[in-house]
């Protein structure tokens, strides 16, 4: 019941054998119960948006697909690198989304920086990839509408805007209303619940990629730059969240109090391919970023 921990301390490489932390066996009944509870709350949120059963089912399937692919990406790579991890815990929530996301619990440390990178990298990549076809289908199912000048609208990430530019709703533009507007309204798109789910998937991807603490972006940053630089990036990430999505900044600040344990081997450098893949994550973040102040 010992595990090896390799660290660089000043100019020396130090290998320690430490006691393996005790872990409780996972109870999958909790995962299953939370999953069905989340299905219910997400279905309710979809129904409140569409006011029909089909739309609610489609919204539920889209949200669960995004969250499930994200967390199973973590789980599969954890299994590949022999890191003990639970199945996803889905978290029920309130409308308009119906969930606060999903998490998995890692019960052992990754063997090296490559493994830490892979586990952190795969979740956002999967949710990003799944969000694209969901957004495309949702935009096609959406409808044109007219928006009164000054009315609040949903801001969209660059990727969502590009999808809306290439793929358009199948329905025709309705006639221009004359009442009760005093001025000519602006054309817009009334999002189908599936399109809204695609938007949510991009926001989830963006938030997870912020390089803070135990966020997915934090795992990636920890694997690439090491302990000290990771803490500095965490502070920068919190400042970034204050600017673009301030409610998450409080959660990030809370998690920043816990020191990232790192992998077992924190000396070996990650491969060049993974360093290049990190540039891809930066591009994904840029494509998915949505400042919250534009929601107000």
PDB file of C-alpha atoms in Angstrom:
ATOM      1  CA  UNK A   1       0.000   0.000   0.000  1.00  0.00           C
ATOM      2  CA  UNK A   2       2.755   2.398  -1.004  1.00  0.00           C
ATOM      3  CA  UNK A   3       2.894   4.665  -4.035  1.00  0.00           C
ATOM      4  CA  UNK A   4       5.969   6.347  -5.573  1.00  0.00           C
ATOM      5  CA  UNK A   5       6.026  10.143  -5.901  1.00  0.00           C
ATOM      6  CA  UNK A   6       8.749  11.735  -8.041  1.00  0.00           C
ATOM      7  CA  UNK A   7       9.435  15.451  -7.539  1.00  0.00           C
ATOM      8  CA  UNK A   8      12.132  17.959  -8.411  1.00  0.00           C
ATOM      9  CA  UNK A   9      13.265  19.866  -5.308  1.00  0.00           C
ATOM     10  CA  UNK A  10      15.712  22.641  -6.134  1.00  0.00           C
ATOM     11  CA  UNK A  11      18.449  20.874  -8.130  1.00  0.00           C
ATOM     12  CA  UNK A  12      17.620  17.354  -7.013  1.00  0.00           C
ATOM     13  CA  UNK A  13      15.163  14.745  -8.189  1.00  0.00           C
ATOM     14  CA  UNK A  14      13.588  13.102  -5.150  1.00  0.00           C
ATOM     15  CA  UNK A  15      11.684   9.834  -5.094  1.00  0.00           C
ATOM     16  CA  UNK A  16       9.432   9.239  -2.094  1.00  0.00           C
ATOM     17  CA  UNK A  17       7.340   6.222  -1.158  1.00  0.00           C
ATOM     18  CA  UNK A  18       4.197   7.370   0.626  1.00  0.00           C
ATOM     19  CA  UNK A  19       1.211   5.524   2.017  1.00  0.00           C
ATOM     20  CA  UNK A  20      -1.607   5.058  -0.453  1.00  0.00           C
ATOM     21  CA  UNK A  21      -4.652   7.051   0.722  1.00  0.00           C
ATOM     22  CA  UNK A  22      -7.610   4.900   1.652  1.00  0.00           C
ATOM     23  CA  UNK A  23     -10.684   5.254  -0.570  1.00  0.00           C
ATOM     24  CA  UNK A  24     -14.240   4.130  -0.123  1.00  0.00           C
ATOM     25  CA  UNK A  25     -15.769   1.860  -2.771  1.00  0.00           C
ATOM     26  CA  UNK A  26     -18.034   3.641  -5.232  1.00  0.00           C
ATOM     27  CA  UNK A  27     -21.780   3.118  -4.989  1.00  0.00           C
ATOM     28  CA  UNK A  28     -23.198   3.238  -8.488  1.00  0.00           C
ATOM     29  CA  UNK A  29     -26.730   3.444  -7.095  1.00  0.00           C
ATOM     30  CA  UNK A  30     -26.021   7.098  -6.266  1.00  0.00           C
ATOM     31  CA  UNK A  31     -24.857   7.754  -9.830  1.00  0.00           C
ATOM     32  CA  UNK A  32     -27.993   6.119 -11.228  1.00  0.00           C
ATOM     33  CA  UNK A  33     -30.339   7.990  -8.876  1.00  0.00           C
ATOM     34  CA  UNK A  34     -28.737  11.351  -9.706  1.00  0.00           C
ATOM     35  CA  UNK A  35     -28.843  10.536 -13.406  1.00  0.00           C
ATOM     36  CA  UNK A  36     -32.598   9.919 -13.399  1.00  0.00           C
ATOM     37  CA  UNK A  37     -33.198  12.955 -11.193  1.00  0.00           C
ATOM     38  CA  UNK A  38     -31.256  15.069 -13.693  1.00  0.00           C
ATOM     39  CA  UNK A  39     -33.245  13.593 -16.562  1.00  0.00           C
ATOM     40  CA  UNK A  40     -36.385  14.830 -14.818  1.00  0.00           C
ATOM     41  CA  UNK A  41     -35.158  18.355 -14.142  1.00  0.00           C
ATOM     42  CA  UNK A  42     -33.697  18.754 -17.652  1.00  0.00           C
ATOM     43  CA  UNK A  43     -36.911  17.401 -19.204  1.00  0.00           C
ATOM     44  CA  UNK A  44     -38.932  19.932 -17.209  1.00  0.00           C
ATOM     45  CA  UNK A  45     -36.643  22.737 -18.397  1.00  0.00           C
ATOM     46  CA  UNK A  46     -37.030  21.599 -22.005  1.00  0.00           C
ATOM     47  CA  UNK A  47     -40.792  21.448 -21.665  1.00  0.00           C
ATOM     48  CA  UNK A  48     -40.950  24.971 -20.249  1.00  0.00           C
ATOM     49  CA  UNK A  49     -39.043  26.164 -23.317  1.00  0.00           C
ATOM     50  CA  UNK A  50     -40.931  24.274 -26.018  1.00  0.00           C
ATOM     51  CA  UNK A  51     -44.295  23.524 -24.328  1.00  0.00           C
ATOM     52  CA  UNK A  52     -44.387  20.147 -26.062  1.00  0.00           C
ATOM     53  CA  UNK A  53     -43.136  16.673 -25.214  1.00  0.00           C
ATOM     54  CA  UNK A  54     -41.032  16.204 -28.356  1.00  0.00           C
ATOM     55  CA  UNK A  55     -39.088  19.409 -27.795  1.00  0.00           C
ATOM     56  CA  UNK A  56     -38.526  18.497 -24.146  1.00  0.00           C
ATOM     57  CA  UNK A  57     -37.215  15.040 -25.098  1.00  0.00           C
ATOM     58  CA  UNK A  58     -34.893  16.491 -27.731  1.00  0.00           C
ATOM     59  CA  UNK A  59     -33.549  19.089 -25.298  1.00  0.00           C
ATOM     60  CA  UNK A  60     -32.972  16.414 -22.657  1.00  0.00           C
ATOM     61  CA  UNK A  61     -31.135  14.162 -25.098  1.00  0.00           C
ATOM     62  CA  UNK A  62     -28.940  17.043 -26.282  1.00  0.00           C
ATOM     63  CA  UNK A  63     -27.950  18.214 -22.788  1.00  0.00           C
ATOM     64  CA  UNK A  64     -27.276  14.688 -21.514  1.00  0.00           C
ATOM     65  CA  UNK A  65     -25.230  13.917 -24.640  1.00  0.00           C
ATOM     66  CA  UNK A  66     -23.035  16.975 -24.070  1.00  0.00           C
ATOM     67  CA  UNK A  67     -22.511  16.388 -20.343  1.00  0.00           C
ATOM     68  CA  UNK A  68     -22.221  12.633 -20.687  1.00  0.00           C
ATOM     69  CA  UNK A  69     -19.645  12.778 -23.478  1.00  0.00           C
ATOM     70  CA  UNK A  70     -17.631  15.332 -21.485  1.00  0.00           C
ATOM     71  CA  UNK A  71     -17.446  13.229 -18.332  1.00  0.00           C
ATOM     72  CA  UNK A  72     -17.043   9.897 -20.114  1.00  0.00           C
ATOM     73  CA  UNK A  73     -14.110  11.416 -21.979  1.00  0.00           C
ATOM     74  CA  UNK A  74     -12.471  11.930 -18.589  1.00  0.00           C
ATOM     75  CA  UNK A  75     -13.488   8.447 -17.428  1.00  0.00           C
ATOM     76  CA  UNK A  76     -12.204   6.594 -20.491  1.00  0.00           C
ATOM     77  CA  UNK A  77      -8.818   8.315 -20.413  1.00  0.00           C
ATOM     78  CA  UNK A  78      -8.572   7.742 -16.664  1.00  0.00           C
ATOM     79  CA  UNK A  79      -9.161   4.036 -17.276  1.00  0.00           C
ATOM     80  CA  UNK A  80      -6.600   4.049 -20.076  1.00  0.00           C
ATOM     81  CA  UNK A  81      -3.934   5.455 -17.740  1.00  0.00           C
ATOM     82  CA  UNK A  82      -4.967   3.175 -14.833  1.00  0.00           C
ATOM     83  CA  UNK A  83      -6.315   6.081 -12.780  1.00  0.00           C
ATOM     84  CA  UNK A  84      -9.123   4.991 -10.494  1.00  0.00           C
ATOM     85  CA  UNK A  85     -12.192   7.142 -11.162  1.00  0.00           C
ATOM     86  CA  UNK A  86     -15.935   6.934 -10.601  1.00  0.00           C
ATOM     87  CA  UNK A  87     -18.648   7.066 -13.210  1.00  0.00           C
ATOM     88  CA  UNK A  88     -20.221  10.517 -13.731  1.00  0.00           C
ATOM     89  CA  UNK A  89     -22.333  12.119 -11.028  1.00  0.00           C
ATOM     90  CA  UNK A  90     -25.026  14.200 -12.749  1.00  0.00           C
ATOM     91  CA  UNK A  91     -26.274  17.160 -10.707  1.00  0.00           C
ATOM     92  CA  UNK A  92     -29.965  18.163 -10.981  1.00  0.00           C
ATOM     93  CA  UNK A  93     -30.634  21.876 -11.314  1.00  0.00           C
ATOM     94  CA  UNK A  94     -33.189  24.557 -12.037  1.00  0.00           C
ATOM     95  CA  UNK A  95     -34.560  25.918 -15.340  1.00  0.00           C
ATOM     96  CA  UNK A  96     -33.672  27.061 -17.907  1.00  0.00           C
ATOM     97  CA  UNK A  97     -31.025  24.308 -18.168  1.00  0.00           C
ATOM     98  CA  UNK A  98     -32.151  21.916 -15.450  1.00  0.00           C
ATOM     99  CA  UNK A  99     -28.706  20.798 -14.334  1.00  0.00           C
ATOM    100  CA  UNK A 100     -25.547  22.134 -12.733  1.00  0.00           C
ATOM    101  CA  UNK A 101     -23.430  19.769 -14.796  1.00  0.00           C
ATOM    102  CA  UNK A 102     -21.729  16.493 -13.980  1.00  0.00           C
ATOM    103  CA  UNK A 103     -18.483  15.412 -12.343  1.00  0.00           C
ATOM    104  CA  UNK A 104     -16.355  12.329 -11.868  1.00  0.00           C
ATOM    105  CA  UNK A 105     -14.209  11.677  -8.815  1.00  0.00           C
ATOM    106  CA  UNK A 106     -10.593  10.614  -9.281  1.00  0.00           C
ATOM    107  CA  UNK A 107      -9.438   8.331  -6.486  1.00  0.00           C
ATOM    108  CA  UNK A 108      -5.803   8.015  -7.530  1.00  0.00           C
ATOM    109  CA  UNK A 109      -3.178  10.261  -9.094  1.00  0.00           C
ATOM    110  CA  UNK A 110      -2.232  10.107 -12.791  1.00  0.00           C
ATOM    111  CA  UNK A 111       1.101   8.363 -13.368  1.00  0.00           C
ATOM    112  CA  UNK A 112       2.725  11.303 -15.194  1.00  0.00           C
ATOM    113  CA  UNK A 113       2.106  14.660 -16.863  1.00  0.00           C
ATOM    114  CA  UNK A 114       1.012  13.043 -20.114  1.00  0.00           C
ATOM    115  CA  UNK A 115      -1.775  11.197 -18.310  1.00  0.00           C
ATOM    116  CA  UNK A 116      -2.822  14.338 -16.422  1.00  0.00           C
ATOM    117  CA  UNK A 117      -2.980  16.258 -19.698  1.00  0.00           C
ATOM    118  CA  UNK A 118      -5.009  13.549 -21.433  1.00  0.00           C
ATOM    119  CA  UNK A 119      -7.599  13.353 -18.653  1.00  0.00           C
ATOM    120  CA  UNK A 120      -8.049  17.123 -18.539  1.00  0.00           C
ATOM    121  CA  UNK A 121      -7.949  17.568 -22.324  1.00  0.00           C
ATOM    122  CA  UNK A 122     -10.493  14.964 -23.384  1.00  0.00           C
ATOM    123  CA  UNK A 123     -13.552  16.261 -21.507  1.00  0.00           C
ATOM    124  CA  UNK A 124     -13.704  19.753 -23.093  1.00  0.00           C
ATOM    125  CA  UNK A 125     -12.755  18.294 -26.468  1.00  0.00           C
ATOM    126  CA  UNK A 126     -15.686  15.851 -26.357  1.00  0.00           C
ATOM    127  CA  UNK A 127     -18.264  18.427 -25.247  1.00  0.00           C
ATOM    128  CA  UNK A 128     -16.976  20.796 -27.948  1.00  0.00           C
ATOM    129  CA  UNK A 129     -17.264  18.174 -30.683  1.00  0.00           C
ATOM    130  CA  UNK A 130     -20.745  17.044 -29.593  1.00  0.00           C
ATOM    131  CA  UNK A 131     -22.009  20.635 -29.253  1.00  0.00           C
ATOM    132  CA  UNK A 132     -21.329  21.380 -32.932  1.00  0.00           C
ATOM    133  CA  UNK A 133     -23.833  18.962 -34.552  1.00  0.00           C
ATOM    134  CA  UNK A 134     -26.351  19.708 -31.799  1.00  0.00           C
ATOM    135  CA  UNK A 135     -26.106  23.435 -32.549  1.00  0.00           C
ATOM    136  CA  UNK A 136     -26.427  22.780 -36.300  1.00  0.00           C
ATOM    137  CA  UNK A 137     -29.549  20.647 -35.860  1.00  0.00           C
ATOM    138  CA  UNK A 138     -30.964  23.154 -33.396  1.00  0.00           C
ATOM    139  CA  UNK A 139     -30.448  26.121 -35.725  1.00  0.00           C
ATOM    140  CA  UNK A 140     -32.170  24.267 -38.577  1.00  0.00           C
ATOM    141  CA  UNK A 141     -35.114  23.483 -36.280  1.00  0.00           C
ATOM    142  CA  UNK A 142     -35.316  27.099 -35.085  1.00  0.00           C
ATOM    143  CA  UNK A 143     -37.530  29.792 -36.586  1.00  0.00           C
ATOM    144  CA  UNK A 144     -37.147  33.383 -37.689  1.00  0.00           C
ATOM    145  CA  UNK A 145     -38.710  36.123 -35.630  1.00  0.00           C
ATOM    146  CA  UNK A 146     -38.778  39.889 -35.207  1.00  0.00           C
ATOM    147  CA  UNK A 147     -37.210  41.493 -32.156  1.00  0.00           C
ATOM    148  CA  UNK A 148     -38.324  44.783 -30.705  1.00  0.00           C
ATOM    149  CA  UNK A 149     -35.459  47.270 -30.550  1.00  0.00           C
ATOM    150  CA  UNK A 150     -33.830  47.282 -27.148  1.00  0.00           C
ATOM    151  CA  UNK A 151     -35.127  43.823 -26.201  1.00  0.00           C
ATOM    152  CA  UNK A 152     -32.582  41.511 -24.525  1.00  0.00           C
ATOM    153  CA  UNK A 153     -31.125  38.810 -26.745  1.00  0.00           C
ATOM    154  CA  UNK A 154     -28.883  35.833 -26.122  1.00  0.00           C
ATOM    155  CA  UNK A 155     -25.244  36.584 -27.034  1.00  0.00           C
ATOM    156  CA  UNK A 156     -23.538  33.833 -28.960  1.00  0.00           C
ATOM    157  CA  UNK A 157     -19.972  32.526 -29.166  1.00  0.00           C
ATOM    158  CA  UNK A 158     -18.058  32.985 -32.383  1.00  0.00           C
ATOM    159  CA  UNK A 159     -18.553  29.313 -33.273  1.00  0.00           C
ATOM    160  CA  UNK A 160     -22.314  29.546 -32.739  1.00  0.00           C
ATOM    161  CA  UNK A 161     -22.432  32.651 -34.942  1.00  0.00           C
ATOM    162  CA  UNK A 162     -20.516  30.842 -37.697  1.00  0.00           C
ATOM    163  CA  UNK A 163     -22.930  27.903 -37.510  1.00  0.00           C
ATOM    164  CA  UNK A 164     -25.875  30.310 -37.742  1.00  0.00           C
ATOM    165  CA  UNK A 165     -24.246  31.973 -40.753  1.00  0.00           C
ATOM    166  CA  UNK A 166     -23.831  28.675 -42.639  1.00  0.00           C
ATOM    167  CA  UNK A 167     -26.989  26.876 -41.495  1.00  0.00           C
ATOM    168  CA  UNK A 168     -30.285  28.707 -41.325  1.00  0.00           C
ATOM    169  CA  UNK A 169     -33.783  27.882 -40.039  1.00  0.00           C
ATOM    170  CA  UNK A 170     -35.976  26.036 -42.525  1.00  0.00           C
ATOM    171  CA  UNK A 171     -39.017  28.274 -41.967  1.00  0.00           C
ATOM    172  CA  UNK A 172     -39.738  31.512 -43.791  1.00  0.00           C
ATOM    173  CA  UNK A 173     -39.340  34.959 -42.264  1.00  0.00           C
ATOM    174  CA  UNK A 174     -42.725  36.089 -40.883  1.00  0.00           C
ATOM    175  CA  UNK A 175     -44.311  39.346 -42.082  1.00  0.00           C
ATOM    176  CA  UNK A 176     -42.960  42.529 -40.508  1.00  0.00           C
ATOM    177  CA  UNK A 177     -45.218  43.497 -37.586  1.00  0.00           C
ATOM    178  CA  UNK A 178     -46.524  47.021 -37.383  1.00  0.00           C
ATOM    179  CA  UNK A 179     -47.970  46.967 -33.860  1.00  0.00           C
ATOM    180  CA  UNK A 180     -47.182  47.438 -31.032  1.00  0.00           C
ATOM    181  CA  UNK A 181     -43.698  48.543 -32.161  1.00  0.00           C
ATOM    182  CA  UNK A 182     -43.099  52.197 -32.848  1.00  0.00           C
ATOM    183  CA  UNK A 183     -39.951  51.447 -34.807  1.00  0.00           C
ATOM    184  CA  UNK A 184     -39.093  48.810 -37.359  1.00  0.00           C
ATOM    185  CA  UNK A 185     -38.015  45.682 -35.398  1.00  0.00           C
ATOM    186  CA  UNK A 186     -34.805  43.755 -36.004  1.00  0.00           C
ATOM    187  CA  UNK A 187     -34.786  40.271 -37.583  1.00  0.00           C
ATOM    188  CA  UNK A 188     -33.653  37.436 -35.345  1.00  0.00           C
ATOM    189  CA  UNK A 189     -33.868  33.715 -34.670  1.00  0.00           C
ATOM    190  CA  UNK A 190     -36.055  32.157 -32.001  1.00  0.00           C
ATOM    191  CA  UNK A 191     -33.864  29.294 -30.819  1.00  0.00           C
ATOM    192  CA  UNK A 192     -35.223  25.772 -30.686  1.00  0.00           C
ATOM    193  CA  UNK A 193     -34.441  24.039 -27.352  1.00  0.00           C
ATOM    194  CA  UNK A 194     -31.841  21.891 -29.152  1.00  0.00           C
ATOM    195  CA  UNK A 195     -30.070  25.040 -30.387  1.00  0.00           C
ATOM    196  CA  UNK A 196     -30.092  26.375 -26.841  1.00  0.00           C
ATOM    197  CA  UNK A 197     -28.548  23.082 -25.692  1.00  0.00           C
ATOM    198  CA  UNK A 198     -25.754  23.580 -28.238  1.00  0.00           C
ATOM    199  CA  UNK A 199     -25.186  27.071 -26.842  1.00  0.00           C
ATOM    200  CA  UNK A 200     -25.043  25.639 -23.310  1.00  0.00           C
ATOM    201  CA  UNK A 201     -22.484  23.050 -24.462  1.00  0.00           C
ATOM    202  CA  UNK A 202     -20.190  25.756 -25.791  1.00  0.00           C
ATOM    203  CA  UNK A 203     -20.479  27.756 -22.559  1.00  0.00           C
ATOM    204  CA  UNK A 204     -19.680  24.623 -20.526  1.00  0.00           C
ATOM    205  CA  UNK A 205     -16.625  24.005 -22.698  1.00  0.00           C
ATOM    206  CA  UNK A 206     -15.469  27.606 -22.275  1.00  0.00           C
ATOM    207  CA  UNK A 207     -15.795  27.556 -18.477  1.00  0.00           C
ATOM    208  CA  UNK A 208     -14.009  24.223 -18.112  1.00  0.00           C
ATOM    209  CA  UNK A 209     -11.041  25.453 -20.134  1.00  0.00           C
ATOM    210  CA  UNK A 210     -10.194  28.325 -17.792  1.00  0.00           C
ATOM    211  CA  UNK A 211      -6.798  27.328 -16.262  1.00  0.00           C
ATOM    212  CA  UNK A 212      -7.913  27.410 -12.619  1.00  0.00           C
ATOM    213  CA  UNK A 213      -7.255  24.882  -9.863  1.00  0.00           C
ATOM    214  CA  UNK A 214      -8.960  21.556 -10.507  1.00  0.00           C
ATOM    215  CA  UNK A 215     -10.872  22.735 -13.596  1.00  0.00           C
ATOM    216  CA  UNK A 216     -10.084  20.822 -16.783  1.00  0.00           C
ATOM    217  CA  UNK A 217      -8.037  23.769 -17.983  1.00  0.00           C
ATOM    218  CA  UNK A 218      -6.273  23.680 -14.626  1.00  0.00           C
ATOM    219  CA  UNK A 219      -5.297  20.032 -15.151  1.00  0.00           C
ATOM    220  CA  UNK A 220      -3.911  20.877 -18.580  1.00  0.00           C
ATOM    221  CA  UNK A 221      -1.995  23.900 -17.267  1.00  0.00           C
ATOM    222  CA  UNK A 222      -0.606  21.883 -14.339  1.00  0.00           C
ATOM    223  CA  UNK A 223       0.673  19.221 -16.717  1.00  0.00           C
ATOM    224  CA  UNK A 224       2.358  21.745 -19.009  1.00  0.00           C
ATOM    225  CA  UNK A 225       3.879  24.400 -16.756  1.00  0.00           C
ATOM    226  CA  UNK A 226       4.331  22.771 -13.355  1.00  0.00           C
ATOM    227  CA  UNK A 227       3.304  23.688  -9.826  1.00  0.00           C
ATOM    228  CA  UNK A 228       4.408  27.321  -9.395  1.00  0.00           C
ATOM    229  CA  UNK A 229       3.347  28.573 -12.801  1.00  0.00           C
ATOM    230  CA  UNK A 230       0.033  26.744 -12.431  1.00  0.00           C
ATOM    231  CA  UNK A 231      -0.793  28.693  -9.274  1.00  0.00           C
ATOM    232  CA  UNK A 232       0.014  31.954 -11.086  1.00  0.00           C
ATOM    233  CA  UNK A 233      -2.208  30.923 -14.013  1.00  0.00           C
ATOM    234  CA  UNK A 234      -4.985  30.071 -11.554  1.00  0.00           C
ATOM    235  CA  UNK A 235      -4.991  33.640 -10.271  1.00  0.00           C
ATOM    236  CA  UNK A 236      -5.046  34.962 -13.831  1.00  0.00           C
ATOM    237  CA  UNK A 237      -7.895  32.564 -14.602  1.00  0.00           C
ATOM    238  CA  UNK A 238      -9.926  33.900 -11.678  1.00  0.00           C
ATOM    239  CA  UNK A 239      -9.400  37.457 -12.935  1.00  0.00           C
ATOM    240  CA  UNK A 240     -10.492  36.317 -16.402  1.00  0.00           C
ATOM    241  CA  UNK A 241     -13.645  34.772 -14.940  1.00  0.00           C
ATOM    242  CA  UNK A 242     -14.423  37.988 -13.074  1.00  0.00           C
ATOM    243  CA  UNK A 243     -14.355  39.736 -16.449  1.00  0.00           C
ATOM    244  CA  UNK A 244     -16.235  37.230 -18.613  1.00  0.00           C
ATOM    245  CA  UNK A 245     -18.341  35.089 -16.239  1.00  0.00           C
ATOM    246  CA  UNK A 246     -18.177  36.429 -12.686  1.00  0.00           C
ATOM    247  CA  UNK A 247     -20.463  33.869 -10.890  1.00  0.00           C
ATOM    248  CA  UNK A 248     -17.937  31.141 -11.745  1.00  0.00           C
ATOM    249  CA  UNK A 249     -15.130  33.285 -10.323  1.00  0.00           C
ATOM    250  CA  UNK A 250     -16.362  32.597  -6.783  1.00  0.00           C
ATOM    251  CA  UNK A 251     -16.346  28.840  -7.402  1.00  0.00           C
ATOM    252  CA  UNK A 252     -12.901  29.062  -8.982  1.00  0.00           C
ATOM    253  CA  UNK A 253     -11.611  31.062  -6.009  1.00  0.00           C
ATOM    254  CA  UNK A 254     -12.889  28.372  -3.649  1.00  0.00           C
ATOM    255  CA  UNK A 255     -11.144  25.599  -5.576  1.00  0.00           C
ATOM    256  CA  UNK A 256      -7.937  27.616  -5.799  1.00  0.00           C
ATOM    257  CA  UNK A 257      -7.490  27.178  -2.033  1.00  0.00           C
ATOM    258  CA  UNK A 258      -6.820  23.482  -2.639  1.00  0.00           C
ATOM    259  CA  UNK A 259      -3.359  22.757  -3.982  1.00  0.00           C
ATOM    260  CA  UNK A 260      -3.306  20.654  -7.125  1.00  0.00           C
ATOM    261  CA  UNK A 261      -1.610  17.331  -6.219  1.00  0.00           C
ATOM    262  CA  UNK A 262      -0.063  16.848  -9.655  1.00  0.00           C
ATOM    263  CA  UNK A 263       0.848  13.445 -11.099  1.00  0.00           C
ATOM    264  CA  UNK A 264       2.973  10.773  -9.452  1.00  0.00           C
ATOM    265  CA  UNK A 265       5.873  11.595 -11.792  1.00  0.00           C
ATOM    266  CA  UNK A 266       6.045  15.386 -11.859  1.00  0.00           C
ATOM    267  CA  UNK A 267       9.542  15.450 -13.359  1.00  0.00           C
ATOM    268  CA  UNK A 268       9.126  13.966 -16.844  1.00  0.00           C
ATOM    269  CA  UNK A 269       8.016  16.556 -19.394  1.00  0.00           C
ATOM    270  CA  UNK A 270       4.830  16.132 -21.458  1.00  0.00           C
ATOM    271  CA  UNK A 271       5.305  15.203 -25.087  1.00  0.00           C
ATOM    272  CA  UNK A 272       5.622  17.822 -27.822  1.00  0.00           C
ATOM    273  CA  UNK A 273       2.361  16.617 -29.396  1.00  0.00           C
ATOM    274  CA  UNK A 274       0.479  17.416 -26.210  1.00  0.00           C
ATOM    275  CA  UNK A 275       2.039  20.860 -26.035  1.00  0.00           C
ATOM    276  CA  UNK A 276       0.802  21.510 -29.568  1.00  0.00           C
ATOM    277  CA  UNK A 277      -2.632  20.130 -28.653  1.00  0.00           C
ATOM    278  CA  UNK A 278      -2.835  22.782 -25.922  1.00  0.00           C
ATOM    279  CA  UNK A 279      -2.874  25.397 -28.683  1.00  0.00           C
ATOM    280  CA  UNK A 280      -5.969  23.685 -30.000  1.00  0.00           C
ATOM    281  CA  UNK A 281      -7.628  24.105 -26.603  1.00  0.00           C
ATOM    282  CA  UNK A 282      -6.870  27.826 -26.708  1.00  0.00           C
ATOM    283  CA  UNK A 283      -8.544  27.999 -30.114  1.00  0.00           C
ATOM    284  CA  UNK A 284     -11.574  26.118 -28.761  1.00  0.00           C
ATOM    285  CA  UNK A 285     -11.795  28.559 -25.851  1.00  0.00           C
ATOM    286  CA  UNK A 286     -11.761  31.545 -28.222  1.00  0.00           C
ATOM    287  CA  UNK A 287     -14.473  29.975 -30.373  1.00  0.00           C
ATOM    288  CA  UNK A 288     -16.690  29.298 -27.339  1.00  0.00           C
ATOM    289  CA  UNK A 289     -16.162  32.374 -25.144  1.00  0.00           C
ATOM    290  CA  UNK A 290     -19.283  34.341 -24.179  1.00  0.00           C
ATOM    291  CA  UNK A 291     -18.932  37.314 -21.771  1.00  0.00           C
ATOM    292  CA  UNK A 292     -21.732  37.187 -19.207  1.00  0.00           C
ATOM    293  CA  UNK A 293     -22.100  40.974 -19.134  1.00  0.00           C
ATOM    294  CA  UNK A 294     -23.521  40.714 -22.656  1.00  0.00           C
ATOM    295  CA  UNK A 295     -26.358  38.633 -21.206  1.00  0.00           C
ATOM    296  CA  UNK A 296     -27.568  41.567 -19.103  1.00  0.00           C
TER     297      UNK A 296
END
